[in-house]
Amino acid sequence: MSEHPIELGPLPQCWKRRHLLGLEDLTAEELTAVLDKADLFKQALVAGTRRVPLLSGITNCNLFFENSTRTRTSFSLAARRLGADSIDFSASTSSLSKGETVIDTAKNIEAMGADVMVVRHRTPGTPHLLAQNLDCCVINAGDGPHEHPTQGLLDILTIRQRRGTLQGLTVALVGDIAHSRTARSNIWGLKTLGAHVIVCGPSTLVSPRWKELDVEFSYSLDDILPRVDVLNLLRIQFERQHDRPFPSVREYAHLYAMNRDRLARAKDDILILAPGPINRGVEVTPDVADGPQSAILEQVTNGVAVRMAVLWLVTSVLRAAPVGS
Ligand code: CP
């Protein structure tokens, strides 16, 4: 295992947060601070560094009440790469089934020595509630359809690495906008950094009310496609819907799947993103998902670097001013 101290510099003056609960209230300076640190961690990881032991003595707990592959695994890896301990809490085998509340569960884990809690829950606001009730750092890993800040950050990092800047780019979020926490985090972060955002999907999953967030909306991918620089393809979240939002998956794919024909009508250098998990043949065809315009796996790689940066930033604030000190 190669161990390499990287030159991160001091904690940026703009960063005062012990928690990362969303991107809605982050300033451009704060967003840029996370992205800049993530870039440094990415460079170290790409150079083969497996351990940057800046967080030895810190304990991270992944408190996931919903399933995850990318977010939970990359938070675990990020914590370990930083020399922290990382443990996974399993909701399905926990004492929640005996009636213990989420707050009591989290307080018990904190009492065992957790310094950071990475929380995913289907109820919007759960990480915020825990942040109010715990002394440790809380990071939102997805609260229902509300926010998924580290996903937004890794999407934005991927765009910035490929394009150099967010300023002036047109980014379209396509698919299940209504139920997507990734859409909300992307909108806040992208707009703060100067991108033009379009939300696009069937009328049951995107409505003119989204204009209140100062984004353009469209029901037609084909109409917007020629002027899009970045396409972020969101999964249809059937698990959050009571009624089927369109007649058939086949019809959805006909209107909204990014496929070879649509690629031919897009800008030559269009960047294709998807937060994952992807449903091949629904929001994107396999040839496009695996093709040269796709940065889908690059996003996953960037997820480790972003989570290293976030863990380092929030725990640096905790260490500088421990609660109760
Ligand atoms: N993108 C994302 O949040 O994936 P997981 O649900 O696998 O964590």
Short mmCIF file of C-alpha atoms and ligand atoms in Angstrom, two decimals:
data_model
loop_
_atom_site.label_atom_id
_atom_site.label_comp_id
_atom_site.label_asym_id
_atom_site.label_seq_id
_atom_site.Cartn_x
_atom_site.Cartn_y
_atom_site.Cartn_z
CA MET A 1 0.00 0.00 0.00
CA SER A 2 1.60 3.27 -1.06
CA GLU A 3 1.39 6.07 1.48
CA HIS A 4 1.91 9.61 0.34
CA PRO A 5 1.39 12.87 2.22
CA ILE A 6 -0.24 15.29 -0.22
CA GLU A 7 0.01 19.06 0.04
CA LEU A 8 -3.58 19.94 0.88
CA GLY A 9 -2.82 23.30 2.42
CA PRO A 10 -4.77 24.69 5.37
CA LEU A 11 -8.52 24.45 5.89
CA PRO A 12 -9.98 27.08 3.49
CA GLN A 13 -11.11 30.19 5.38
CA CYS A 14 -14.57 29.98 3.83
CA TRP A 15 -15.20 26.49 5.23
CA LYS A 16 -16.84 26.58 8.67
CA ARG A 17 -19.22 23.62 8.35
CA ARG A 18 -19.19 20.61 10.66
CA HIS A 19 -21.99 19.05 8.62
CA LEU A 20 -22.72 18.73 4.91
CA LEU A 21 -26.49 18.53 4.61
CA GLY A 22 -27.08 19.90 1.12
CA LEU A 23 -25.79 22.12 -1.65
CA GLU A 24 -28.69 24.60 -1.54
CA ASP A 25 -26.96 27.00 0.84
CA LEU A 26 -23.33 26.48 -0.19
CA THR A 27 -21.62 29.52 -1.68
CA ALA A 28 -19.55 29.39 -4.88
CA GLU A 29 -16.46 29.76 -2.69
CA GLU A 30 -17.42 26.75 -0.54
CA LEU A 31 -18.30 24.62 -3.57
CA THR A 32 -14.98 25.53 -5.18
CA ALA A 33 -13.12 24.69 -1.96
CA VAL A 34 -14.54 21.14 -1.97
CA LEU A 35 -13.87 20.69 -5.68
CA ASP A 36 -10.28 21.96 -5.37
CA LYS A 37 -9.50 19.59 -2.48
CA ALA A 38 -11.20 16.72 -4.32
CA ASP A 39 -8.99 17.41 -7.34
CA LEU A 40 -5.90 17.05 -5.13
CA PHE A 41 -7.15 13.77 -3.67
CA LYS A 42 -8.00 12.53 -7.17
CA GLN A 43 -4.48 13.31 -8.37
CA ALA A 44 -3.03 11.34 -5.44
CA LEU A 45 -5.34 8.38 -6.08
CA VAL A 46 -4.60 8.36 -9.82
CA ALA A 47 -0.87 8.43 -9.02
CA GLY A 48 -1.37 5.18 -7.11
CA THR A 49 -1.56 6.55 -3.57
CA ARG A 50 -3.71 4.29 -1.47
CA ARG A 51 -3.36 5.98 1.88
CA VAL A 52 -3.31 9.65 2.85
CA PRO A 53 -3.39 9.28 6.64
CA LEU A 54 -4.85 12.65 7.57
CA LEU A 55 -7.76 11.32 9.63
CA SER A 56 -6.14 8.70 11.82
CA GLY A 57 -8.04 8.49 15.09
CA ILE A 58 -11.33 9.47 13.41
CA THR A 59 -14.22 6.98 13.27
CA ASN A 60 -16.77 7.14 10.46
CA CYS A 61 -20.10 5.31 10.59
CA ASN A 62 -22.22 4.76 7.49
CA LEU A 63 -25.80 4.89 8.74
CA PHE A 64 -27.78 3.74 5.70
CA PHE A 65 -31.51 3.08 5.98
CA GLU A 66 -31.82 2.69 2.20
CA ASN A 67 -29.80 0.51 -0.16
CA SER A 68 -26.61 1.78 -1.77
CA THR A 69 -23.69 0.50 -3.80
CA ARG A 70 -21.69 3.57 -4.85
CA THR A 71 -22.26 6.00 -1.98
CA ARG A 72 -21.72 3.63 0.93
CA THR A 73 -18.74 1.85 -0.62
CA SER A 74 -17.02 5.07 -1.62
CA PHE A 75 -17.54 6.67 1.80
CA SER A 76 -15.99 3.54 3.37
CA LEU A 77 -13.07 3.65 0.95
CA ALA A 78 -12.63 7.40 1.36
CA ALA A 79 -12.50 7.09 5.15
CA ARG A 80 -10.00 4.22 4.98
CA ARG A 81 -7.82 5.97 2.41
CA LEU A 82 -7.64 8.83 4.93
CA GLY A 83 -6.59 6.48 7.72
CA ALA A 84 -9.91 6.67 9.59
CA ASP A 85 -11.87 3.70 10.91
CA SER A 86 -15.10 3.08 9.03
CA ILE A 87 -18.00 0.91 10.07
CA ASP A 88 -21.29 0.11 8.34
CA PHE A 89 -24.55 0.14 10.28
CA SER A 90 -27.05 -2.34 8.87
CA ALA A 91 -30.62 -1.06 9.34
CA SER A 92 -32.22 -4.40 8.45
CA THR A 93 -30.46 -6.29 11.27
CA SER A 94 -30.56 -3.47 13.84
CA SER A 95 -32.74 -2.83 16.87
CA LEU A 96 -34.90 -0.44 14.85
CA SER A 97 -37.19 -3.45 14.50
CA LYS A 98 -37.64 -3.39 18.30
CA GLY A 99 -38.95 0.17 18.20
CA GLU A 100 -35.77 2.21 18.72
CA THR A 101 -35.97 5.61 17.02
CA VAL A 102 -33.50 6.83 14.43
CA ILE A 103 -32.29 9.55 16.82
CA ASP A 104 -31.73 7.06 19.66
CA THR A 105 -29.98 4.69 17.27
CA ALA A 106 -27.65 7.47 16.10
CA LYS A 107 -27.01 8.70 19.66
CA ASN A 108 -26.00 5.17 20.69
CA ILE A 109 -23.57 4.90 17.80
CA GLU A 110 -22.16 8.31 18.67
CA ALA A 111 -21.74 7.14 22.28
CA MET A 112 -19.51 4.34 20.95
CA GLY A 113 -17.16 6.97 19.56
CA ALA A 114 -18.29 7.86 16.05
CA ASP A 115 -16.94 11.23 14.93
CA VAL A 116 -18.77 11.26 11.58
CA MET A 117 -22.14 9.87 10.61
CA VAL A 118 -22.93 9.46 6.93
CA VAL A 119 -26.72 9.18 6.74
CA ARG A 120 -29.07 7.93 4.04
CA HIS A 121 -32.80 7.81 4.84
CA ARG A 122 -35.98 7.87 2.79
CA THR A 123 -37.44 10.74 4.85
CA PRO A 124 -36.33 14.21 3.78
CA GLY A 125 -34.69 16.11 6.62
CA THR A 126 -33.44 13.09 8.59
CA PRO A 127 -29.74 14.13 8.36
CA HIS A 128 -30.74 17.65 9.42
CA LEU A 129 -32.59 16.25 12.45
CA LEU A 130 -29.56 14.18 13.42
CA ALA A 131 -27.26 17.18 12.99
CA GLN A 132 -29.43 19.05 15.52
CA ASN A 133 -29.25 16.18 18.00
CA LEU A 134 -25.66 14.92 17.71
CA ASP A 135 -22.26 16.43 18.44
CA CYS A 136 -20.49 14.53 15.65
CA CYS A 137 -20.28 15.55 11.98
CA VAL A 138 -23.29 14.57 9.87
CA ILE A 139 -23.09 14.10 6.09
CA ASN A 140 -26.24 13.68 4.02
CA ALA A 141 -25.87 10.64 1.75
CA GLY A 142 -29.38 11.09 0.33
CA ASP A 143 -32.58 12.07 2.15
CA GLY A 144 -35.55 10.81 0.16
CA PRO A 145 -36.10 12.97 -2.92
CA HIS A 146 -34.58 16.05 -1.24
CA GLU A 147 -30.77 16.25 -1.62
CA HIS A 148 -27.72 14.08 -2.33
CA PRO A 149 -24.93 16.64 -1.94
CA THR A 150 -21.90 14.42 -2.52
CA GLN A 151 -23.51 13.07 -5.72
CA GLY A 152 -24.05 16.66 -6.87
CA LEU A 153 -20.43 17.47 -6.05
CA LEU A 154 -18.99 14.48 -7.89
CA ASP A 155 -21.15 15.23 -10.94
CA ILE A 156 -19.95 18.84 -10.92
CA LEU A 157 -16.33 17.79 -10.36
CA THR A 158 -16.54 15.48 -13.39
CA ILE A 159 -17.89 18.32 -15.55
CA ARG A 160 -15.24 20.75 -14.28
CA GLN A 161 -12.43 18.25 -14.94
CA ARG A 162 -13.66 17.67 -18.50
CA ARG A 163 -14.61 21.27 -19.36
CA GLY A 164 -12.44 23.40 -17.06
CA THR A 165 -15.39 25.50 -15.85
CA LEU A 166 -19.12 25.36 -15.19
CA GLN A 167 -19.61 28.96 -16.25
CA GLY A 168 -21.79 29.24 -19.35
CA LEU A 169 -22.38 25.51 -19.84
CA THR A 170 -25.87 24.17 -20.54
CA VAL A 171 -26.53 21.12 -18.40
CA ALA A 172 -29.71 19.08 -18.88
CA LEU A 173 -31.06 16.79 -16.16
CA VAL A 174 -33.30 14.26 -17.88
CA GLY A 175 -35.71 11.72 -16.42
CA ASP A 176 -37.39 11.40 -13.04
CA ILE A 177 -36.89 14.96 -11.87
CA ALA A 178 -39.79 14.83 -9.42
CA HIS A 179 -38.26 12.12 -7.23
CA SER A 180 -34.58 12.89 -7.71
CA ARG A 181 -32.40 14.13 -4.87
CA THR A 182 -29.54 14.18 -7.37
CA ALA A 183 -31.50 16.67 -9.51
CA ARG A 184 -31.96 19.09 -6.62
CA SER A 185 -28.32 18.96 -5.50
CA ASN A 186 -27.16 19.37 -9.11
CA ILE A 187 -29.46 22.35 -9.66
CA TRP A 188 -28.22 24.22 -6.58
CA GLY A 189 -24.55 23.54 -7.22
CA LEU A 190 -24.58 24.05 -10.99
CA LYS A 191 -26.49 27.32 -10.83
CA THR A 192 -24.28 28.71 -8.08
CA LEU A 193 -21.25 27.98 -10.28
CA GLY A 194 -22.76 29.67 -13.35
CA ALA A 195 -24.26 26.87 -15.46
CA HIS A 196 -27.61 27.07 -17.23
CA VAL A 197 -29.78 24.15 -16.11
CA ILE A 198 -32.62 22.48 -18.02
CA VAL A 199 -34.86 19.88 -16.38
CA CYS A 200 -36.48 17.54 -18.89
CA GLY A 201 -38.86 14.60 -18.66
CA PRO A 202 -42.47 13.47 -18.98
CA SER A 203 -45.10 15.92 -17.69
CA THR A 204 -45.79 13.57 -14.78
CA LEU A 205 -42.16 13.89 -13.62
CA VAL A 206 -41.34 17.53 -14.40
CA SER A 207 -43.64 20.53 -14.24
CA PRO A 208 -43.49 24.27 -14.99
CA ARG A 209 -43.21 24.82 -11.21
CA TRP A 210 -39.54 23.92 -11.52
CA LYS A 211 -39.11 27.36 -13.09
CA GLU A 212 -39.38 28.64 -9.50
CA LEU A 213 -35.86 27.23 -9.05
CA ASP A 214 -34.75 29.43 -11.94
CA VAL A 215 -34.22 26.51 -14.29
CA GLU A 216 -35.59 25.96 -17.80
CA PHE A 217 -37.99 23.05 -18.17
CA SER A 218 -38.85 20.93 -21.19
CA TYR A 219 -40.90 17.84 -22.01
CA SER A 220 -38.87 17.08 -25.14
CA LEU A 221 -35.31 15.78 -25.09
CA ASP A 222 -35.16 16.09 -28.88
CA ASP A 223 -35.98 19.82 -28.72
CA ILE A 224 -33.23 20.70 -26.23
CA LEU A 225 -30.57 18.21 -27.33
CA PRO A 226 -28.73 20.34 -29.97
CA ARG A 227 -27.77 23.04 -27.42
CA VAL A 228 -26.86 20.77 -24.47
CA ASP A 229 -23.22 20.53 -23.31
CA VAL A 230 -23.80 17.99 -20.55
CA LEU A 231 -26.58 15.44 -20.19
CA ASN A 232 -27.17 13.90 -16.77
CA LEU A 233 -29.50 10.91 -17.17
CA LEU A 234 -31.56 10.19 -14.07
CA ARG A 235 -33.05 6.81 -13.26
CA ILE A 236 -36.84 6.42 -13.05
CA GLN A 237 -37.40 5.82 -9.34
CA PHE A 238 -40.34 3.44 -9.45
CA GLU A 239 -39.78 2.67 -5.77
CA ARG A 240 -40.82 6.24 -4.82
CA GLN A 241 -43.94 6.33 -7.03
CA HIS A 242 -47.49 5.24 -6.26
CA ASP A 243 -48.70 5.35 -9.88
CA ARG A 244 -46.81 4.53 -13.06
CA PRO A 245 -45.84 7.93 -14.51
CA PHE A 246 -46.02 6.86 -18.19
CA PRO A 247 -47.77 4.10 -20.16
CA SER A 248 -44.73 1.86 -20.59
CA VAL A 249 -40.96 1.74 -20.13
CA ARG A 250 -40.73 1.21 -23.88
CA GLU A 251 -42.53 4.50 -24.54
CA TYR A 252 -40.30 6.29 -22.01
CA ALA A 253 -37.19 4.92 -23.72
CA HIS A 254 -38.54 5.96 -27.12
CA LEU A 255 -38.88 9.58 -25.96
CA TYR A 256 -36.04 9.99 -23.45
CA ALA A 257 -33.37 7.28 -23.73
CA MET A 258 -30.00 8.58 -24.91
CA ASN A 259 -29.18 6.35 -27.85
CA ARG A 260 -26.99 6.34 -30.95
CA ASP A 261 -29.52 8.28 -33.07
CA ARG A 262 -29.82 11.05 -30.51
CA LEU A 263 -26.04 11.14 -30.04
CA ALA A 264 -25.73 11.87 -33.78
CA ARG A 265 -27.97 14.93 -33.30
CA ALA A 266 -26.13 16.21 -30.21
CA LYS A 267 -23.03 18.38 -29.97
CA ASP A 268 -19.91 16.39 -30.96
CA ASP A 269 -18.39 16.85 -27.52
CA ILE A 270 -21.51 16.27 -25.44
CA LEU A 271 -20.68 14.79 -22.04
CA ILE A 272 -22.93 11.96 -20.84
CA LEU A 273 -23.35 11.49 -17.10
CA ALA A 274 -25.56 9.26 -14.97
CA PRO A 275 -25.52 9.04 -11.18
CA GLY A 276 -26.19 5.31 -11.23
CA PRO A 277 -27.50 2.77 -10.85
CA ILE A 278 -28.28 2.88 -14.57
CA ASN A 279 -31.05 0.88 -16.19
CA ARG A 280 -29.58 -0.03 -19.55
CA GLY A 281 -32.09 0.44 -22.35
CA VAL A 282 -34.33 2.74 -20.27
CA GLU A 283 -32.54 6.07 -19.74
CA VAL A 284 -29.46 5.16 -21.80
CA THR A 285 -28.57 2.44 -24.29
CA PRO A 286 -25.49 0.27 -23.57
CA ASP A 287 -23.49 1.62 -26.55
CA VAL A 288 -23.87 5.19 -25.26
CA ALA A 289 -23.34 4.27 -21.59
CA ASP A 290 -20.07 2.56 -22.50
CA GLY A 291 -19.09 4.91 -25.33
CA PRO A 292 -16.47 7.67 -25.56
CA GLN A 293 -18.82 10.52 -24.56
CA SER A 294 -19.76 8.75 -21.33
CA ALA A 295 -18.04 9.66 -18.05
CA ILE A 296 -20.23 7.40 -15.92
CA LEU A 297 -17.42 5.37 -14.34
CA GLU A 298 -15.24 8.49 -14.07
CA GLN A 299 -18.02 9.90 -11.87
CA VAL A 300 -17.71 6.87 -9.61
CA THR A 301 -13.92 7.31 -9.35
CA ASN A 302 -14.44 10.99 -8.56
CA GLY A 303 -16.91 9.97 -5.84
CA VAL A 304 -14.07 8.61 -3.69
CA ALA A 305 -12.07 11.84 -4.07
CA VAL A 306 -15.08 14.05 -3.33
CA ARG A 307 -15.93 12.05 -0.22
CA MET A 308 -12.31 12.24 0.95
CA ALA A 309 -12.48 16.01 0.56
CA VAL A 310 -15.80 16.29 2.42
CA LEU A 311 -14.63 14.01 5.26
CA TRP A 312 -11.42 16.02 5.59
CA LEU A 313 -13.23 19.39 5.56
CA VAL A 314 -15.94 18.60 8.12
CA THR A 315 -13.63 16.75 10.51
CA SER A 316 -11.09 19.57 10.29
CA VAL A 317 -13.79 21.90 11.67
CA LEU A 318 -14.67 19.34 14.36
CA ARG A 319 -11.03 18.97 15.37
CA ALA A 320 -10.46 22.74 15.41
CA ALA A 321 -13.42 23.32 17.74
CA PRO A 322 -14.68 20.13 19.37
CA VAL A 323 -18.27 20.45 20.60
CA GLY A 324 -18.24 21.16 24.36
CA SER A 325 -14.66 22.40 24.32
N1 CP B 1 -25.67 7.29 -7.11
C1 CP B 1 -25.95 6.66 -5.97
O1 CP B 1 -26.31 7.29 -4.95
O2 CP B 1 -25.79 5.32 -6.01
P1 CP B 1 -26.09 4.32 -4.80
O3 CP B 1 -27.56 4.38 -4.53
O4 CP B 1 -25.62 2.99 -5.27
O5 CP B 1 -25.32 4.82 -3.61
#
